[in-house]
Coordinates of C-alpha atoms in Angstrom, one line a residue:
M2 CA 134.1 119.9 110.2
S3 CA 134.1 118.7 105.7
G4 CA 133.6 115.6 105.0
K5 CA 137.4 115.2 104.2
E6 CA 137.8 116.3 108.0
H7 CA 135.2 113.8 109.1
V8 CA 136.5 111.3 107.1
S9 CA 140.6 111.8 108.8
A10 CA 138.5 111.7 112.2
L11 CA 136.6 108.1 111.6
R12 CA 140.1 106.3 110.1
D13 CA 142.1 107.6 113.5
L14 CA 138.9 105.9 115.6
M15 CA 139.6 102.8 112.7
R16 CA 142.8 102.5 113.9
Q17 CA 141.8 102.6 117.8
E18 CA 138.9 100.3 117.1
H19 CA 141.2 97.7 114.7
V20 CA 138.1 98.3 112.3
D21 CA 139.1 98.4 108.4
A22 CA 136.3 99.1 106.7
V23 CA 133.1 101.3 107.9
Y24 CA 129.9 101.6 105.8
I25 CA 127.5 104.4 106.7
G26 CA 124.2 104.4 104.9
T27 CA 120.8 106.5 105.0
A28 CA 118.3 104.0 107.1
D29 CA 116.8 104.3 110.8
P30 CA 115.9 101.2 112.9
H31 CA 112.2 101.3 111.4
Q32 CA 113.7 100.9 107.8
S33 CA 111.7 103.9 107.2
E34 CA 110.9 105.2 103.8
G35 CA 111.6 108.8 105.1
V36 CA 114.4 109.4 107.6
A37 CA 114.4 111.7 110.2
T38 CA 117.4 113.9 110.3
H39 CA 118.5 111.9 113.8
W40 CA 120.0 108.9 111.0
R41 CA 120.8 111.2 108.3
A42 CA 124.5 109.9 108.8
M43 CA 125.8 109.5 105.6
Q44 CA 124.4 113.4 104.5
W45 CA 126.6 114.5 107.4
F46 CA 129.2 112.4 107.2
S47 CA 129.6 113.5 103.4
G48 CA 128.0 116.6 102.9
F49 CA 125.7 115.1 100.5
T50 CA 122.7 116.2 101.3
G51 CA 120.6 114.0 98.4
T52 CA 118.7 111.4 100.3
T53 CA 119.5 108.3 98.7
G54 CA 123.1 107.5 98.8
Y55 CA 126.1 105.8 101.3
C56 CA 129.5 105.3 101.5
V57 CA 132.2 103.5 102.6
I58 CA 135.7 104.0 104.2
T59 CA 138.6 102.2 104.2
L60 CA 141.7 103.3 106.5
E61 CA 143.4 103.9 102.7
K62 CA 140.2 105.2 100.6
A63 CA 136.4 105.9 100.1
A64 CA 133.9 105.7 98.1
F65 CA 130.1 106.8 97.3
W66 CA 127.6 105.5 95.6
S67 CA 124.3 107.2 94.2
D68 CA 122.2 106.8 91.3
G69 CA 121.9 108.9 88.0
R70 CA 119.3 111.4 90.1
Y71 CA 121.8 112.8 91.9
A72 CA 125.2 112.6 89.4
A73 CA 125.9 116.1 89.1
Q74 CA 124.5 116.6 92.9
M75 CA 127.2 114.3 93.7
E76 CA 130.3 115.6 91.9
R77 CA 129.2 119.6 93.0
E78 CA 128.3 118.6 96.9
L79 CA 131.2 115.6 97.4
D80 CA 135.2 116.5 97.3
S81 CA 136.5 114.3 94.3
S82 CA 139.8 113.5 96.3
V83 CA 138.0 111.9 99.1
F84 CA 135.5 110.1 97.3
E85 CA 135.6 107.9 94.1
L86 CA 132.2 109.3 93.3
C87 CA 130.1 105.8 92.2
N88 CA 126.9 106.4 90.0
T89 CA 124.8 103.0 90.3
S90 CA 123.1 104.0 87.2
V91 CA 125.9 103.4 84.6
Q92 CA 126.2 99.8 83.6
G93 CA 129.5 98.4 85.3
T94 CA 129.9 100.6 88.3
P95 CA 131.4 98.3 91.1
G96 CA 128.4 97.7 94.0
W97 CA 130.0 99.0 97.2
M98 CA 130.4 95.1 98.2
E99 CA 132.0 94.7 95.1
W100 CA 134.6 97.8 95.7
L101 CA 135.3 96.5 99.3
V102 CA 136.1 92.8 98.5
K103 CA 138.8 94.8 96.0
N104 CA 140.1 97.3 98.0
V105 CA 140.6 95.3 101.6
G106 CA 142.6 92.3 102.4
A107 CA 141.1 88.7 103.8
G108 CA 140.3 88.6 107.7
S109 CA 139.5 92.5 107.8
V110 CA 137.0 94.1 110.0
L111 CA 133.3 95.6 108.7
S112 CA 132.0 97.8 110.8
M113 CA 128.0 98.6 109.8
D114 CA 125.6 100.3 112.2
G115 CA 123.5 97.4 114.4
E116 CA 120.9 99.7 115.5
V117 CA 120.0 100.4 111.7
L118 CA 121.2 97.4 109.8
S119 CA 118.0 94.7 109.0
I120 CA 118.3 91.1 109.8
A121 CA 117.9 90.6 106.3
D122 CA 120.6 93.2 105.3
F123 CA 123.2 92.1 107.4
R124 CA 122.7 88.4 106.9
K125 CA 123.1 89.5 103.0
C126 CA 126.3 91.1 103.3
R127 CA 127.6 88.4 105.9
D128 CA 127.2 85.8 103.0
Y129 CA 128.4 87.6 100.6
L130 CA 132.1 88.9 102.5
K131 CA 132.6 86.0 104.3
Q132 CA 133.5 84.3 101.5
Y133 CA 136.0 86.4 101.1
D134 CA 137.0 86.4 105.0
I135 CA 135.7 89.8 105.9
R136 CA 133.8 90.1 109.2
I137 CA 131.3 92.6 110.1
R138 CA 131.4 94.1 113.5
H139 CA 127.7 95.7 114.0
E140 CA 127.8 97.0 117.9
A141 CA 129.1 100.3 117.2
N142 CA 128.0 103.2 115.4
Y143 CA 131.5 105.0 115.0
P144 CA 129.9 108.2 112.8
G145 CA 127.8 109.0 116.0
M146 CA 130.8 108.6 118.2
L147 CA 131.6 111.9 116.1
W148 CA 128.4 113.1 115.6
T149 CA 128.5 116.0 118.6
D150 CA 125.4 118.0 117.4
R151 CA 123.3 115.2 115.9
P152 CA 119.8 116.7 115.5
D153 CA 117.4 114.7 118.2
I154 CA 114.7 112.7 117.4
P155 CA 111.4 114.7 116.2
D156 CA 109.2 115.5 119.1
A157 CA 106.0 116.3 117.2
P158 CA 102.8 115.9 118.7
V159 CA 100.7 113.2 117.4
W160 CA 97.1 113.2 116.3
E161 CA 94.3 110.7 116.3
L162 CA 93.0 109.3 113.4
G163 CA 88.8 109.4 113.8
L164 CA 86.8 106.5 112.5
P165 CA 85.1 108.8 110.0
Y166 CA 88.6 108.3 108.3
A167 CA 90.2 104.9 109.2
G168 CA 86.9 103.1 109.1
E169 CA 87.9 100.4 111.9
S170 CA 88.5 100.9 115.4
R171 CA 91.6 100.2 117.5
K172 CA 90.4 97.2 119.3
D173 CA 89.2 95.5 116.3
K174 CA 91.9 96.5 114.7
I175 CA 94.4 94.7 117.9
S176 CA 91.8 91.6 117.7
R177 CA 92.3 91.2 113.7
V178 CA 96.5 91.1 114.8
R179 CA 96.2 88.6 117.3
S180 CA 94.1 85.9 115.4
A181 CA 96.4 86.2 113.0
I182 CA 99.6 85.5 115.7
S183 CA 97.2 82.7 116.5
D184 CA 97.7 81.7 113.3
R185 CA 100.6 81.4 112.6
N186 CA 101.4 79.7 115.6
A187 CA 102.9 82.4 117.6
D188 CA 102.5 83.8 120.9
C189 CA 103.6 87.2 120.3
Y190 CA 104.0 90.2 117.5
L191 CA 106.7 92.6 117.1
G192 CA 106.4 95.9 114.9
C193 CA 108.9 97.7 114.0
C194 CA 107.5 99.5 110.6
L195 CA 106.4 103.0 111.9
D196 CA 103.3 103.2 109.1
D197 CA 102.6 99.4 111.1
V198 CA 102.6 101.6 114.4
A199 CA 100.4 104.5 113.1
W200 CA 97.5 101.9 111.4
L201 CA 97.3 100.0 114.3
T202 CA 96.6 102.7 117.3
N203 CA 95.0 104.7 114.8
L204 CA 97.4 107.7 115.5
R205 CA 99.2 110.0 113.2
G206 CA 102.4 112.1 113.8
G207 CA 104.3 114.8 112.3
D208 CA 108.3 113.1 112.8
H209 CA 108.7 113.5 108.9
P210 CA 107.6 116.5 106.5
I211 CA 106.1 114.4 104.0
Y212 CA 104.6 111.2 105.9
P213 CA 102.6 111.4 109.3
I214 CA 104.0 109.0 111.0
F215 CA 105.6 109.1 114.9
H216 CA 108.4 107.1 116.0
G217 CA 107.9 104.0 117.7
Y218 CA 107.4 100.0 118.2
L219 CA 104.4 97.6 118.7
L220 CA 104.9 94.6 121.4
I221 CA 101.8 92.3 121.2
T222 CA 102.2 89.6 124.3
P223 CA 99.4 87.0 125.3
K224 CA 98.2 89.5 128.0
E225 CA 99.1 93.0 126.7
V226 CA 99.6 95.3 123.8
C227 CA 102.9 97.8 124.2
L228 CA 103.3 100.9 122.3
C229 CA 106.8 102.3 122.7
M230 CA 107.2 105.7 121.8
D231 CA 108.1 109.1 123.2
E232 CA 105.4 110.0 125.8
E233 CA 105.6 113.6 125.4
K234 CA 104.2 113.1 121.9
L235 CA 100.7 112.1 123.5
S236 CA 98.2 114.8 125.1
T237 CA 96.3 113.5 128.1
A238 CA 93.4 112.8 125.8
I239 CA 94.8 110.7 123.7
R240 CA 96.6 108.8 126.3
A241 CA 93.3 108.2 128.2
H242 CA 91.9 106.8 124.5
L243 CA 95.0 104.2 124.0
E244 CA 94.5 102.7 127.8
E245 CA 90.8 102.4 127.4
D246 CA 91.5 100.2 124.0
G247 CA 94.3 98.4 126.2
I248 CA 97.2 99.6 125.1
S249 CA 100.1 100.3 127.3
I250 CA 102.9 103.1 126.8
F251 CA 106.3 102.9 127.5
P252 CA 109.2 105.1 126.7
R253 CA 110.9 104.0 122.8
N254 CA 113.7 102.2 123.9
E255 CA 111.8 100.2 126.8
V256 CA 111.1 97.5 123.7
F257 CA 114.4 96.4 123.9
P258 CA 113.9 95.1 127.6
L259 CA 110.6 94.1 127.1
I260 CA 112.0 92.0 124.4
S261 CA 114.3 90.6 126.7
R262 CA 111.8 89.8 129.4
L263 CA 109.8 87.5 127.2
P264 CA 108.9 84.3 128.9
S265 CA 111.2 80.9 128.0
G266 CA 109.4 79.2 125.4
S267 CA 107.1 81.9 124.1
R268 CA 107.2 82.1 120.0
I269 CA 107.6 85.9 118.6
L270 CA 107.3 86.7 115.1
M271 CA 109.0 89.3 113.4
D272 CA 109.4 90.3 110.2
P273 CA 113.5 89.9 108.9
Y274 CA 113.1 93.1 106.4
K275 CA 112.0 95.5 109.0
T276 CA 113.7 94.4 111.9
S277 CA 116.7 96.0 113.0
L278 CA 119.8 93.4 113.8
K279 CA 120.2 95.2 117.6
L280 CA 116.4 94.1 117.9
F281 CA 116.9 90.9 117.1
A282 CA 119.8 90.0 119.4
S283 CA 117.8 91.1 121.9
V284 CA 115.7 88.5 121.7
P285 CA 116.3 85.8 124.4
E286 CA 118.3 82.6 123.6
D287 CA 115.2 79.9 124.6
V288 CA 112.4 82.2 122.9
H289 CA 111.8 81.1 119.5
I290 CA 111.1 83.6 116.6
I291 CA 109.5 83.1 113.3
E292 CA 110.5 84.8 110.5
Q293 CA 107.9 85.9 108.3
M294 CA 106.5 88.7 106.3
D295 CA 105.2 91.3 109.2
I296 CA 101.0 91.0 110.1
I297 CA 99.9 94.7 109.9
T298 CA 102.0 94.8 106.4
Y299 CA 99.3 92.7 104.7
L300 CA 96.2 93.9 106.8
K301 CA 96.4 97.8 106.3
S302 CA 97.5 96.9 102.7
R303 CA 93.6 96.0 102.2
K304 CA 91.3 99.4 102.3
N305 CA 88.4 98.8 104.2
P306 CA 84.9 100.5 102.5
T307 CA 85.8 103.6 104.1
E308 CA 88.7 103.5 103.4
Q309 CA 88.3 102.7 99.8
E310 CA 85.1 105.5 100.0
N311 CA 87.8 108.3 101.3
I312 CA 90.6 107.5 99.0
R313 CA 88.1 108.3 95.7
T314 CA 87.3 111.5 97.4
S315 CA 91.0 112.2 98.4
N316 CA 91.6 111.6 94.7
L317 CA 88.5 113.9 93.3
K318 CA 90.1 117.1 95.6
E319 CA 93.7 116.0 94.1
S320 CA 92.4 116.1 90.4
A321 CA 90.7 119.3 91.0
A322 CA 93.8 120.9 92.3
I323 CA 95.4 119.5 89.2
V324 CA 93.3 121.0 87.0
R325 CA 93.6 124.5 88.5
F326 CA 97.8 123.8 88.0
I327 CA 97.6 122.9 84.6
R328 CA 95.2 126.4 83.8
H329 CA 97.7 128.0 86.3
I330 CA 100.4 126.8 84.1
Y331 CA 99.5 127.9 80.9
D332 CA 98.5 131.5 82.0
R333 CA 102.2 131.7 83.8
L334 CA 103.7 130.8 80.3
E335 CA 101.6 133.2 78.7
T336 CA 102.2 135.9 81.5
G337 CA 105.9 135.5 81.7
T338 CA 109.4 133.2 82.4
V339 CA 108.7 130.1 84.6
T340 CA 110.9 127.3 85.9
E341 CA 110.0 123.4 87.4
Y342 CA 110.8 125.0 90.7
D343 CA 108.5 127.5 90.3
L344 CA 105.8 125.2 89.8
V345 CA 106.8 122.6 92.8
R346 CA 106.0 126.5 94.6
D347 CA 103.0 127.0 93.1
L348 CA 101.2 123.6 93.0
E349 CA 100.6 124.1 97.1
I350 CA 98.9 127.1 96.6
F351 CA 96.2 124.9 94.7
R352 CA 96.1 121.8 97.2
R353 CA 95.4 124.5 100.0
M354 CA 92.3 125.5 99.1
D355 CA 90.7 122.3 100.0
P356 CA 90.3 122.3 104.3
D357 CA 91.0 118.4 104.0
Y358 CA 94.7 119.0 102.8
L359 CA 97.6 118.1 105.1
M360 CA 100.6 117.6 103.1
P361 CA 102.1 116.6 100.2
A362 CA 103.4 113.1 100.0
N363 CA 106.7 112.9 98.6
L364 CA 108.8 115.6 96.5
A365 CA 107.4 116.3 93.6
I366 CA 108.7 115.5 90.0
I367 CA 108.4 118.8 87.9
A368 CA 110.4 117.6 84.9
Y369 CA 110.5 120.0 81.5
G370 CA 111.7 118.4 78.6
P371 CA 115.1 115.8 78.8
N372 CA 114.5 116.6 82.7
A373 CA 111.2 114.2 82.2
A374 CA 113.5 111.3 80.7
L375 CA 114.7 110.7 84.3
P376 CA 112.0 109.1 86.4
H377 CA 113.0 110.2 89.5
Y378 CA 114.0 113.8 88.5
R379 CA 113.2 116.6 91.2
P380 CA 114.0 120.2 90.5
T381 CA 115.5 122.3 93.4
E382 CA 116.1 125.7 94.0
E383 CA 119.4 125.5 92.8
I384 CA 118.9 123.1 90.0
H385 CA 115.8 123.5 87.9
S386 CA 115.2 124.4 84.1
E387 CA 113.1 126.9 82.5
V388 CA 109.9 125.6 81.1
K389 CA 110.0 126.7 77.7
K390 CA 106.6 127.3 74.8
E391 CA 107.6 123.9 73.3
G392 CA 107.5 120.1 74.1
M393 CA 106.1 118.9 77.1
L394 CA 106.0 119.4 80.9
L395 CA 106.0 116.0 83.2
F396 CA 104.5 116.3 86.9
D397 CA 104.4 113.4 89.1
I398 CA 102.8 114.5 92.3
C399 CA 101.8 113.2 95.3
A400 CA 99.2 114.5 98.5
H401 CA 98.0 113.3 101.9
Y402 CA 94.2 114.5 102.2
K403 CA 92.4 113.8 105.7
T404 CA 90.5 111.3 103.1
G405 CA 93.5 109.7 101.8
T406 CA 96.9 109.6 100.0
T407 CA 97.2 110.4 96.0
D408 CA 100.0 109.7 93.6
I409 CA 99.0 111.3 90.0
T410 CA 101.2 111.9 87.2
R411 CA 100.6 113.8 84.0
V412 CA 102.1 115.4 80.7
I413 CA 100.8 118.2 79.4
P414 CA 102.3 120.2 76.0
T415 CA 104.0 123.5 77.0
G416 CA 104.2 124.6 72.9
P417 CA 104.3 122.3 69.4
C418 CA 105.4 118.6 70.0
T419 CA 106.5 116.6 67.4
E420 CA 104.7 113.3 66.0
E421 CA 107.4 111.2 68.1
M422 CA 106.3 113.0 71.5
R423 CA 102.3 112.1 70.6
T424 CA 103.5 108.4 70.0
D425 CA 105.5 108.0 73.1
Y426 CA 102.7 109.3 75.1
T427 CA 100.0 107.7 73.3
L428 CA 101.7 104.5 74.0
A429 CA 102.3 105.1 77.8
L430 CA 98.8 105.6 77.8
K431 CA 97.8 102.7 76.3
S432 CA 99.7 100.7 78.5
N433 CA 98.1 102.5 81.6
I434 CA 94.4 101.5 80.1
A435 CA 95.8 97.7 79.6
L436 CA 96.4 97.6 83.1
A437 CA 92.9 99.8 84.4
T438 CA 91.3 97.0 82.4
Q439 CA 92.8 94.1 83.2
R440 CA 90.7 90.7 85.0
F441 CA 92.5 88.2 86.4
V442 CA 92.5 84.9 88.4
Y443 CA 93.0 85.3 92.1
G444 CA 96.5 84.1 92.9
M445 CA 98.3 86.5 90.3
T446 CA 101.3 88.7 92.1
G447 CA 102.6 91.9 90.8
D448 CA 105.3 90.5 88.7
V449 CA 102.0 88.9 86.3
L450 CA 100.7 92.3 85.6
D451 CA 103.7 94.1 84.9
G452 CA 103.8 92.1 82.0
V453 CA 100.1 93.0 81.0
S454 CA 101.2 96.6 80.8
K455 CA 104.7 96.8 79.5
A456 CA 103.9 93.8 76.8
V457 CA 101.8 97.1 74.9
Q458 CA 105.4 99.0 74.8
W459 CA 107.3 95.7 73.5
N460 CA 105.2 95.1 70.8
H461 CA 106.4 98.4 69.3
S462 CA 110.0 97.6 70.5
R463 CA 109.9 99.9 74.0
H464 CA 110.7 99.4 77.3
F465 CA 110.5 100.9 80.7
G466 CA 113.0 100.2 83.2
H467 CA 110.3 100.3 86.6
G468 CA 107.6 98.4 88.1
T469 CA 104.0 100.0 86.8
G470 CA 103.2 100.4 90.1
H471 CA 103.4 100.0 93.3
G472 CA 101.3 99.7 97.0
M473 CA 99.7 102.7 98.4
G474 CA 99.0 103.6 101.7
Y475 CA 96.4 105.3 103.6
L476 CA 97.3 108.7 105.0
L477 CA 101.1 106.9 105.7
Y478 CA 103.5 106.2 103.0
V479 CA 102.9 106.9 99.4
H480 CA 104.9 103.5 99.1
E481 CA 103.6 100.6 100.8
G482 CA 103.7 97.0 100.7
P483 CA 103.4 93.9 100.5
G484 CA 102.3 94.2 96.7
K485 CA 104.4 96.1 93.6
I486 CA 103.3 95.5 90.1
I487 CA 107.1 94.9 88.8
T488 CA 109.5 91.9 87.5
E489 CA 112.4 92.4 88.8
F490 CA 113.1 92.3 92.5
A491 CA 112.5 95.6 94.4
P492 CA 114.0 95.4 97.9
P493 CA 111.8 97.3 99.5
F494 CA 108.8 95.2 98.4
P495 CA 111.0 91.8 99.2
Y496 CA 107.2 89.7 99.7
A497 CA 105.6 91.6 96.3
R498 CA 106.1 88.3 94.0
Q499 CA 104.8 86.0 96.9
V500 CA 101.2 87.9 97.8
P501 CA 98.7 88.2 95.2
L502 CA 96.8 90.9 95.0
N503 CA 93.4 91.2 96.9
T504 CA 90.2 93.3 97.2
G505 CA 91.0 96.9 98.9
M506 CA 94.1 96.9 97.9
L507 CA 95.0 100.2 96.4
F508 CA 98.1 100.7 93.4
S509 CA 99.2 103.2 91.1
D510 CA 99.0 102.6 87.2
E511 CA 102.6 104.3 86.0
P512 CA 103.7 103.5 82.7
G513 CA 105.8 105.5 80.8
V514 CA 108.7 106.3 77.7
Y515 CA 111.9 107.6 78.8
K516 CA 114.1 108.6 76.4
P517 CA 117.3 110.1 77.5
G518 CA 118.2 113.8 76.0
R519 CA 115.2 114.6 74.4
H520 CA 111.7 113.6 76.0
G521 CA 109.7 111.1 78.9
V522 CA 106.9 110.5 79.1
R523 CA 104.6 109.0 82.6
L524 CA 101.0 108.5 83.1
E525 CA 99.8 107.5 86.3
N526 CA 96.0 107.0 88.1
N527 CA 95.4 105.3 91.4
L528 CA 93.6 101.4 91.1
L529 CA 91.6 99.6 93.7
V530 CA 91.5 95.9 93.6
Q531 CA 87.7 94.8 93.6
E532 CA 85.6 91.4 93.4
D533 CA 84.3 90.6 89.7
C534 CA 83.1 87.2 89.3
E535 CA 83.6 83.8 90.8
N536 CA 82.4 80.4 88.1
E537 CA 83.8 77.7 87.7
F538 CA 87.7 78.8 87.0
G539 CA 87.9 80.7 89.8
R540 CA 87.6 83.7 91.4
F541 CA 87.9 86.8 89.3
L542 CA 89.2 90.3 90.3
K543 CA 89.1 93.7 88.5
F544 CA 90.8 96.6 88.6
E545 CA 88.9 100.2 90.0
T546 CA 90.2 103.3 88.7
V547 CA 90.0 105.9 90.9
T548 CA 92.0 108.9 89.5
F549 CA 89.7 111.3 87.4
C550 CA 92.1 114.1 85.9
P551 CA 92.1 114.6 82.2
F552 CA 94.5 113.1 80.2
E553 CA 96.0 115.6 76.8
R554 CA 93.3 115.0 73.9
S555 CA 96.0 116.9 71.7
L556 CA 98.9 114.6 72.4
I557 CA 96.7 111.8 71.3
L558 CA 97.3 109.6 67.8
T559 CA 94.1 107.9 67.3
G560 CA 95.1 106.0 64.7
L561 CA 97.2 103.8 67.4
L562 CA 94.4 103.0 69.8
T563 CA 92.0 100.5 69.1
K564 CA 88.3 101.0 68.9
E565 CA 88.1 99.7 73.2
E566 CA 90.7 101.5 74.1
T567 CA 89.0 104.7 72.2
A568 CA 85.7 103.9 73.9
W569 CA 87.6 103.5 77.3
V570 CA 88.4 107.2 77.0
D571 CA 85.8 108.7 76.1
H572 CA 84.1 107.2 79.1
Y573 CA 86.7 108.1 81.0
H574 CA 86.7 111.6 80.2
E575 CA 83.0 111.8 80.7
E576 CA 83.1 110.7 84.1
T577 CA 85.7 113.2 84.5
Y578 CA 83.7 116.2 84.0
H579 CA 80.9 115.1 85.8
K580 CA 83.2 113.7 89.0
L581 CA 84.7 117.1 89.2
S582 CA 82.3 119.4 88.3
P583 CA 81.1 119.6 91.8
Y584 CA 85.1 120.7 92.9
L585 CA 85.1 123.4 89.8
N586 CA 83.8 127.0 89.4
E587 CA 82.1 128.0 86.2
E588 CA 85.0 129.1 84.0
E589 CA 87.1 125.9 85.8
K590 CA 83.6 123.6 84.1
I591 CA 84.2 125.2 80.7
W592 CA 87.8 124.3 80.5
L593 CA 87.5 120.9 81.1
R594 CA 84.4 120.2 79.3
E595 CA 86.4 121.0 76.4
K596 CA 89.4 119.0 77.8
T597 CA 87.1 116.2 78.1
Q598 CA 85.2 116.1 74.5
P599 CA 85.2 112.5 73.1
L600 CA 88.4 111.7 70.7
V601 CA 86.3 111.4 67.3

């Protein structure tokens, strides 16, 4: 069936069910960053293959929303005679609720799938739409009723992350979670987010091509730690290890009856941003719900000493791969034609040279020229550009090693560059240094520190429209809460303005300069938060830079740097050479030595 046929079939079902509109998005019951094909209802229904988008179908009209990254893809893959195409990156584009209000009357019924709709999102939609007398029905999944060939939930086996990598046993983690449950005056805790489940159990899985997670839930009661997951993913040995550590195994959907049987008067803690409406509704009326930030979200954000040391190692491994990758790019430019998509595939060659490398941690951003002005541009086999011997090439690449997760961005010249390009590169570098070197008193949140980096560019009448950095997981999601270094409210990071940065947290540092139709620059290192000092003014923290990959000296205008910034770059490059040398052969060392010479 085509998108047009799906819309027609859905409208027939809507009429039978007395529903006036249906919202279809890409979400799963865990509010995951990466969604398995089993829950990609939007893609199946519309025919759109991008990862971000949603649509609303009424009895008369249909509209589809995605951002500027997917503008051309929307036009190519969607039938404009069926869907009104809405680019959320274009100012003035109506939001889906605004569009809905204009296209249905008072007393209408909107259907949203309560299995994948979070409590927080439901309340936001309900409160907005009730002003217009539009009611939400959430008990049914109407697109799912039509999706007869729906893929199964992935069944990849799980594997154990040993103590040399995890740094803390399951028993110790469970003890800390139980202590936090008590501190929050609760009896029970429900964990829905897949990276939280993986962290507590010291297990990793293969249910997603770029995130080593598996589908499941945690329910911790005064007497039990219940892991609800598809049991066939567990080997006999891993199951025995879990049970030895006091973890009881239940089928994945057994989480609903387990919650429904909670004792009268008990108090369960759950995160409204991570818990589905369907799970929320299964809590008995005589059980008190405490809605707060997920316990594990904060605990796992503070990396233990073993994780921190491993993170340092993974950054060196990835930086060595990047050195080889950059040399390879120049070799390909000299010997023939090369495209962005060619380089996406070539990158894996150099990563696989390390036995600890597991998989990419995100879809690679490799963007030449004007494409680099789109912060989330990703080349595909169908849509990509040739890399030419002029201007700049940006690559933003993420990787999972057994020793941790990395997220690094660099920009290199592929030929002659203009003074404007070099100015923009230098300003991005200055912003990067500003955050990396900023000390701060405990209690500061990411929105405050975002201004530190952006102020550098504000003073040059420039601004980049994304956060300076995001929290990072340890062999989990590359984007991790609760912290994010961003001024604006970011829905995937709802607690970023409330939770102070603390020791052990890992962040990206990735300011940029973007000039649509011309070029873009972004420079990204990874930073660990560490103690600085404590005095009569309070407890101070600082950042430790853990990424060591050369910046491009030929693109740096030294006249724009202060003496302190010049000294920082020179020291950084000296450290880069000494830290990466053990991973490189003699020819690679000579190349890196040249790239890390002092600026002046």
